[in-house]
mmCIF file of C-alpha atoms in Angstrom:
data_model
loop_
_atom_site.group_PDB
_atom_site.id
_atom_site.type_symbol
_atom_site.label_atom_id
_atom_site.label_comp_id
_atom_site.label_asym_id
_atom_site.label_seq_id
_atom_site.Cartn_x
_atom_site.Cartn_y
_atom_site.Cartn_z
ATOM 1 C CA UNK G 117 -0.504 -0.030 0.040
ATOM 2 C CA UNK G 118 0.777 3.750 -0.764
ATOM 3 C CA UNK G 119 -0.242 6.965 0.342
ATOM 4 C CA UNK G 120 1.262 8.282 -3.137
ATOM 5 C CA UNK G 121 0.412 11.729 -4.187
ATOM 6 C CA UNK G 122 -3.290 13.127 -3.501
ATOM 7 C CA UNK G 123 -5.814 11.092 -5.538
ATOM 8 C CA UNK G 124 -3.592 7.822 -6.080
ATOM 9 C CA UNK G 125 -6.162 5.054 -4.973
ATOM 10 C CA UNK G 126 -5.400 4.059 -1.022
ATOM 11 C CA UNK G 127 -3.757 0.880 -1.932
ATOM 12 C CA UNK G 128 -2.260 1.429 -5.549
ATOM 13 C CA UNK G 129 1.099 -0.583 -5.927
ATOM 14 C CA UNK G 130 2.854 0.035 -9.174
ATOM 15 C CA UNK G 131 4.113 3.328 -9.148
ATOM 16 C CA UNK G 132 5.262 3.041 -5.398
ATOM 17 C CA UNK G 133 7.171 0.159 -6.132
ATOM 18 C CA UNK G 134 8.864 1.533 -8.210
ATOM 19 C CA UNK G 135 9.418 4.796 -6.058
ATOM 20 C CA UNK G 136 10.836 2.206 -3.183
ATOM 21 C CA UNK G 137 13.445 0.619 -5.700
ATOM 22 C CA UNK G 138 14.325 4.123 -6.796
ATOM 23 C CA UNK G 139 14.876 5.278 -3.216
ATOM 24 C CA UNK G 140 16.643 2.399 -2.431
ATOM 25 C CA UNK G 141 18.818 2.702 -5.750
ATOM 26 C CA UNK G 142 19.504 6.278 -4.900
ATOM 27 C CA UNK G 143 20.370 6.131 -0.796
ATOM 28 C CA UNK G 144 23.652 3.871 -1.648
ATOM 29 C CA UNK G 145 24.669 6.703 -3.739
ATOM 30 C CA UNK G 146 27.617 9.437 -2.152
ATOM 31 C CA UNK G 147 26.199 12.212 -1.085
ATOM 32 C CA UNK G 148 27.547 15.070 -0.140
ATOM 33 C CA UNK G 149 27.020 16.653 3.422
ATOM 34 C CA UNK G 150 28.057 20.012 4.209
ATOM 35 C CA UNK G 151 27.254 21.378 8.071
ATOM 36 C CA UNK G 152 25.727 24.982 8.190
ATOM 37 C CA UNK G 153 25.064 27.420 11.267
ATOM 38 C CA UNK G 154 21.456 27.603 11.905
ATOM 39 C CA UNK G 155 19.880 30.929 11.773
ATOM 40 C CA UNK G 156 17.105 32.429 14.084
ATOM 41 C CA UNK G 157 13.422 33.253 12.840
ATOM 42 C CA UNK G 158 11.139 32.179 9.928
ATOM 43 C CA UNK G 159 9.797 33.915 7.316
ATOM 44 C CA UNK G 160 6.255 33.406 6.818
ATOM 45 C CA UNK G 161 5.427 34.963 3.297
ATOM 46 C CA UNK G 162 2.479 34.414 0.899
ATOM 47 C CA UNK G 163 4.394 32.102 -2.210
ATOM 48 C CA UNK G 164 3.844 32.882 -5.669
ATOM 49 C CA UNK G 165 4.706 30.991 -8.782
ATOM 50 C CA UNK G 166 6.638 32.900 -11.820
ATOM 51 C CA UNK G 167 7.409 31.452 -14.914
ATOM 52 C CA UNK G 168 5.615 29.140 -17.617
ATOM 53 C CA UNK G 169 4.131 26.014 -16.289
ATOM 54 C CA UNK G 170 3.216 23.656 -18.574
ATOM 55 C CA UNK G 171 1.299 21.206 -16.386
ATOM 56 C CA UNK G 172 -1.531 20.960 -13.825
ATOM 57 C CA UNK G 173 -0.538 20.316 -10.299
ATOM 58 C CA UNK G 174 2.103 20.710 -8.018
ATOM 59 C CA UNK G 175 0.425 23.012 -5.496
ATOM 60 C CA UNK G 176 -0.130 20.093 -2.290
ATOM 61 C CA UNK G 177 -3.729 20.215 -3.125
ATOM 62 C CA UNK G 178 -5.808 17.752 -5.046
ATOM 63 C CA UNK G 179 -3.034 16.637 -7.636
ATOM 64 C CA UNK G 180 -3.935 14.277 -10.329
ATOM 65 C CA UNK G 181 -2.774 10.758 -9.399
ATOM 66 C CA UNK G 182 0.814 9.549 -10.481
ATOM 67 C CA UNK G 183 1.047 7.303 -13.712
ATOM 68 C CA UNK G 184 3.183 4.001 -13.930
ATOM 69 C CA UNK G 185 6.267 5.300 -15.132
ATOM 70 C CA UNK G 186 7.395 3.030 -18.683
ATOM 71 C CA UNK G 187 11.021 4.009 -18.005
ATOM 72 C CA UNK G 188 12.618 0.672 -16.155
ATOM 73 C CA UNK G 189 14.798 1.126 -13.167
ATOM 74 C CA UNK G 190 18.463 2.064 -13.853
ATOM 75 C CA UNK G 191 17.305 3.976 -17.400
ATOM 76 C CA UNK G 192 17.864 7.444 -17.972
ATOM 77 C CA UNK G 193 15.920 7.706 -20.859
ATOM 78 C CA UNK G 194 13.831 11.292 -20.857
ATOM 79 C CA UNK G 195 11.482 13.101 -23.092
ATOM 80 C CA UNK G 196 12.366 15.904 -24.942
ATOM 81 C CA UNK G 197 11.057 19.026 -22.854
ATOM 82 C CA UNK G 198 10.829 22.461 -23.060
ATOM 83 C CA UNK G 199 9.283 25.937 -21.428
ATOM 84 C CA UNK G 200 8.987 29.382 -22.405
ATOM 85 C CA UNK G 201 8.188 32.589 -20.319
ATOM 86 C CA UNK G 202 4.794 33.399 -20.423
ATOM 87 C CA UNK G 203 4.050 37.128 -21.852
ATOM 88 C CA UNK G 204 3.144 38.667 -18.408
ATOM 89 C CA UNK G 205 6.282 37.733 -16.677
ATOM 90 C CA UNK G 206 7.859 40.069 -14.252
ATOM 91 C CA UNK G 207 10.009 42.927 -15.663
ATOM 92 C CA UNK G 208 12.188 42.548 -12.317
ATOM 93 C CA UNK G 209 13.024 38.676 -13.404
ATOM 94 C CA UNK G 210 16.244 39.349 -15.104
ATOM 95 C CA UNK G 211 17.486 41.234 -11.717
ATOM 96 C CA UNK G 212 16.219 38.163 -9.747
ATOM 97 C CA UNK G 213 18.208 35.457 -11.469
ATOM 98 C CA UNK G 214 21.565 37.699 -11.396
ATOM 99 C CA UNK G 215 21.155 37.118 -7.459
ATOM 100 C CA UNK G 216 23.209 33.965 -6.183
ATOM 101 C CA UNK G 217 20.628 30.802 -5.329
ATOM 102 C CA UNK G 218 19.625 30.387 -1.750
ATOM 103 C CA UNK G 219 21.463 29.468 0.485
ATOM 104 C CA UNK G 220 20.631 26.161 2.923
ATOM 105 C CA UNK G 221 20.366 28.393 5.787
ATOM 106 C CA UNK G 222 18.264 31.063 4.112
ATOM 107 C CA UNK G 223 15.580 28.252 2.964
ATOM 108 C CA UNK G 224 15.891 26.514 5.829
ATOM 109 C CA UNK G 225 17.183 28.959 8.764
ATOM 110 C CA UNK G 226 15.968 27.524 11.749
ATOM 111 C CA UNK G 227 16.671 23.772 13.797
ATOM 112 C CA UNK G 228 13.464 24.010 15.971
ATOM 113 C CA UNK G 229 10.553 25.405 13.354
ATOM 114 C CA UNK G 230 6.976 26.148 14.634
ATOM 115 C CA UNK G 231 4.484 26.620 12.232
ATOM 116 C CA UNK G 232 1.279 29.007 12.624
ATOM 117 C CA UNK G 233 -1.145 26.698 13.797
ATOM 118 C CA UNK G 234 1.184 25.932 17.090
ATOM 119 C CA UNK G 235 2.561 22.739 15.883
ATOM 120 C CA UNK G 236 6.622 22.432 16.134
ATOM 121 C CA UNK G 237 9.066 20.388 13.780
ATOM 122 C CA UNK G 238 12.881 19.462 14.482
ATOM 123 C CA UNK G 239 15.121 19.884 11.761
ATOM 124 C CA UNK G 240 17.580 16.520 12.406
ATOM 125 C CA UNK G 241 19.502 16.833 8.863
ATOM 126 C CA UNK G 242 20.664 19.280 6.495
ATOM 127 C CA UNK G 243 22.585 18.404 3.236
ATOM 128 C CA UNK G 244 23.648 20.514 0.178
ATOM 129 C CA UNK G 245 25.334 19.971 -2.536
ATOM 130 C CA UNK G 246 26.215 21.512 -6.432
ATOM 131 C CA UNK G 247 26.318 18.272 -7.961
ATOM 132 C CA UNK G 248 22.611 17.817 -7.607
ATOM 133 C CA UNK G 249 22.684 14.479 -9.057
ATOM 134 C CA UNK G 250 23.676 12.951 -6.320
ATOM 135 C CA UNK G 251 20.252 13.264 -4.819
ATOM 136 C CA UNK G 252 17.911 12.536 -7.460
ATOM 137 C CA UNK G 253 16.677 9.922 -9.662
ATOM 138 C CA UNK G 254 18.966 9.530 -13.043
ATOM 139 C CA UNK G 255 15.561 10.235 -14.534
ATOM 140 C CA UNK G 256 15.533 13.666 -13.354
ATOM 141 C CA UNK G 257 18.895 14.108 -13.390
ATOM 142 C CA UNK G 258 18.549 13.553 -17.220
ATOM 143 C CA UNK G 259 15.835 15.553 -17.817
ATOM 144 C CA UNK G 260 17.641 18.280 -16.270
ATOM 145 C CA UNK G 261 20.707 18.007 -18.254
ATOM 146 C CA UNK G 262 18.636 18.745 -21.158
ATOM 147 C CA UNK G 263 18.610 22.501 -19.937
ATOM 148 C CA UNK G 264 21.049 24.603 -18.033
ATOM 149 C CA UNK G 265 21.750 23.168 -15.400
ATOM 150 C CA UNK G 266 20.850 22.956 -11.735
ATOM 151 C CA UNK G 267 23.090 24.969 -9.463
ATOM 152 C CA UNK G 268 22.200 23.378 -6.094
ATOM 153 C CA UNK G 269 20.029 21.163 -4.013
ATOM 154 C CA UNK G 270 19.575 21.412 -0.451
ATOM 155 C CA UNK G 271 17.729 18.890 1.596
ATOM 156 C CA UNK G 272 16.644 18.924 5.044
ATOM 157 C CA UNK G 273 15.057 16.189 7.285
ATOM 158 C CA UNK G 274 12.055 17.277 9.615
ATOM 159 C CA UNK G 275 10.275 15.536 12.509
ATOM 160 C CA UNK G 276 7.567 15.860 14.753
ATOM 161 C CA UNK G 277 7.587 16.265 18.470
ATOM 162 C CA UNK G 278 6.681 12.609 18.826
ATOM 163 C CA UNK G 279 9.941 12.210 16.552
ATOM 164 C CA UNK G 280 7.657 9.810 14.443
ATOM 165 C CA UNK G 281 7.113 11.465 10.981
ATOM 166 C CA UNK G 282 10.287 12.003 8.905
ATOM 167 C CA UNK G 283 9.567 14.442 6.184
ATOM 168 C CA UNK G 284 12.292 15.778 3.788
ATOM 169 C CA UNK G 285 12.297 18.986 2.073
ATOM 170 C CA UNK G 286 14.190 19.570 -0.957
ATOM 171 C CA UNK G 287 15.011 22.939 -2.496
ATOM 172 C CA UNK G 288 16.019 22.773 -6.354
ATOM 173 C CA UNK G 289 17.747 25.843 -7.756
ATOM 174 C CA UNK G 290 18.066 26.304 -11.482
ATOM 175 C CA UNK G 291 19.980 29.213 -13.574
ATOM 176 C CA UNK G 292 16.536 29.881 -15.672
ATOM 177 C CA UNK G 293 13.073 29.979 -15.177
ATOM 178 C CA UNK G 294 12.316 27.735 -18.019
ATOM 179 C CA UNK G 295 14.373 24.578 -16.513
ATOM 180 C CA UNK G 296 12.332 25.087 -12.572
ATOM 181 C CA UNK G 297 9.548 25.105 -15.245
ATOM 182 C CA UNK G 298 10.046 21.991 -16.731
ATOM 183 C CA UNK G 299 11.098 19.923 -13.667
ATOM 184 C CA UNK G 300 8.152 21.321 -12.457
ATOM 185 C CA UNK G 301 6.024 19.907 -14.773
ATOM 186 C CA UNK G 302 7.352 16.922 -15.048
ATOM 187 C CA UNK G 303 7.303 16.101 -11.404
ATOM 188 C CA UNK G 304 3.906 16.884 -11.426
ATOM 189 C CA UNK G 305 2.835 14.295 -13.954
ATOM 190 C CA UNK G 306 5.254 11.457 -12.849
ATOM 191 C CA UNK G 307 6.541 12.261 -8.940
ATOM 192 C CA UNK G 308 7.696 8.511 -8.962
ATOM 193 C CA UNK G 309 10.163 8.905 -11.880
ATOM 194 C CA UNK G 310 11.211 12.445 -11.421
ATOM 195 C CA UNK G 311 12.238 12.519 -7.422
ATOM 196 C CA UNK G 312 14.391 13.920 -5.024
ATOM 197 C CA UNK G 313 15.775 11.209 -2.488
ATOM 198 C CA UNK G 314 14.595 11.410 0.660
ATOM 199 C CA UNK G 315 17.526 11.864 3.529
ATOM 200 C CA UNK G 316 18.405 9.071 6.198
ATOM 201 C CA UNK G 317 17.919 10.217 9.883
ATOM 202 C CA UNK G 318 21.920 10.784 10.652
ATOM 203 C CA UNK G 319 23.183 8.375 14.048
ATOM 204 C CA UNK G 320 22.969 11.016 16.221
ATOM 205 C CA UNK G 321 19.534 11.603 15.591
ATOM 206 C CA UNK G 322 18.419 8.283 17.371
ATOM 207 C CA UNK G 323 15.775 7.480 14.949
ATOM 208 C CA UNK G 324 15.236 4.088 12.553
ATOM 209 C CA UNK G 325 15.777 4.438 8.805
ATOM 210 C CA UNK G 326 12.099 4.349 7.429
ATOM 211 C CA UNK G 327 11.817 0.393 6.033
ATOM 212 C CA UNK G 328 11.965 -0.453 2.223
ATOM 213 C CA UNK G 329 8.034 -0.242 1.060
ATOM 214 C CA UNK G 330 6.915 2.072 3.156
ATOM 215 C CA UNK G 331 4.148 4.614 2.510
ATOM 216 C CA UNK G 332 4.815 8.358 1.060
ATOM 217 C CA UNK G 333 3.803 11.160 0.468
ATOM 218 C CA UNK G 334 5.139 13.613 -2.783
ATOM 219 C CA UNK G 335 4.303 17.384 -2.749
ATOM 220 C CA UNK G 336 5.955 20.208 -4.708
ATOM 221 C CA UNK G 337 6.183 23.600 -5.210
ATOM 222 C CA UNK G 338 7.676 26.694 -7.829
ATOM 223 C CA UNK G 339 9.465 29.591 -6.565
ATOM 224 C CA UNK G 340 11.185 32.126 -9.264
ATOM 225 C CA UNK G 341 13.949 29.810 -9.979
ATOM 226 C CA UNK G 342 13.702 26.764 -7.684
ATOM 227 C CA UNK G 343 11.201 23.917 -7.241
ATOM 228 C CA UNK G 344 10.986 22.989 -3.277
ATOM 229 C CA UNK G 345 10.008 19.012 -2.866
ATOM 230 C CA UNK G 346 8.360 17.163 0.366
ATOM 231 C CA UNK G 347 8.634 13.623 0.966
ATOM 232 C CA UNK G 348 6.540 12.945 4.071
ATOM 233 C CA UNK G 349 6.436 9.086 5.416
ATOM 234 C CA UNK G 350 6.353 7.604 8.731
ATOM 235 C CA UNK G 351 9.468 6.298 10.855
ATOM 236 C CA UNK G 352 8.519 3.110 11.332
ATOM 237 C CA UNK G 353 6.816 2.495 7.887
ATOM 238 C CA UNK G 354 3.262 2.837 9.239
ATOM 239 C CA UNK G 355 0.873 2.987 6.567
ATOM 240 C CA UNK G 356 -1.810 4.412 8.722
ATOM 241 C CA UNK G 357 -2.646 8.240 9.451
ATOM 242 C CA UNK G 358 -2.437 9.213 5.670
ATOM 243 C CA UNK G 359 -4.009 12.331 6.517
ATOM 244 C CA UNK G 360 -1.826 13.423 9.308
ATOM 245 C CA UNK G 361 1.516 12.437 7.677
ATOM 246 C CA UNK G 362 -0.225 14.348 4.155
ATOM 247 C CA UNK G 363 -0.698 17.508 6.750
ATOM 248 C CA UNK G 364 2.838 17.743 7.823
ATOM 249 C CA UNK G 365 4.692 17.114 4.316
ATOM 250 C CA UNK G 366 1.990 20.106 3.154
ATOM 251 C CA UNK G 367 2.992 22.162 5.895
ATOM 252 C CA UNK G 368 6.806 21.516 5.738
ATOM 253 C CA UNK G 369 6.509 22.108 2.143
ATOM 254 C CA UNK G 370 4.519 25.431 2.461
ATOM 255 C CA UNK G 371 7.171 26.467 5.324
ATOM 256 C CA UNK G 372 10.189 26.104 3.120
ATOM 257 C CA UNK G 373 8.703 27.618 0.084
ATOM 258 C CA UNK G 374 7.607 30.766 1.983
ATOM 259 C CA UNK G 375 11.090 30.951 2.873
ATOM 260 C CA UNK G 376 12.621 30.768 -0.605
ATOM 261 C CA UNK G 377 10.114 32.853 -2.155
ATOM 262 C CA UNK G 378 11.152 35.681 0.416
ATOM 263 C CA UNK G 379 14.607 35.416 -0.500
ATOM 264 C CA UNK G 380 13.795 35.366 -4.507
ATOM 265 C CA UNK G 381 11.961 38.016 -4.876
ATOM 266 C CA UNK G 382 11.424 40.218 -1.316
ATOM 267 C CA UNK G 383 9.708 42.428 -2.968
ATOM 268 C CA UNK G 384 6.446 40.079 -3.971
ATOM 269 C CA UNK G 385 6.248 40.050 0.156
#
């Protein structure tokens, strides 16, 4: 069974089985970790979407079900996809894209997070790399290579106060809005194939690694030049409380998205 994207029948097997295979394979690949200083404060702002989004879904509410991937595990064959800017793209876009991409301490400024509804979460891991292919499926890496490339991937692992949930939120930043739009669109249509890998808890966190085959929730949002991914699971692999893990995943996704928007387009908040 799997939670999958909202709209996927509870108990559907094929898409999630492929996701499990990808997760286990990707986790064996080397990940570069770099410690960063924890900042203070949480900026909560209105999210925006810039650029030409060519596909539907990805707003964290009411997505279409993820179709089974036709790409065999281990294959990097991807369709050729292009995106273009809409005619009403903001005039300030060139100057916004000229800024450095968001840093880890800006995307995830605090180890202890309290959201607007009073819920609390702890950031138990933080990883960042400029070799984005290290933290994603080969299919997503191949898709990105069709454009001008990814500039940074930063991922954080959060858990709730009971240390039951494990939610990985990842910020994938690009040189162009078109590339961000392409990745957002393909990941919205097929989150199983075009995925960012979930982080395993570090030993010092004292948390179990999620068992292979466990249920999960997948969400994503797009900002000016980044795509923010969120993968949520129960640490013990439980397939119960779908609504609860979905809410935690979507809330932490929105938290990170707000931080990214506040950095990438501060005049919009």
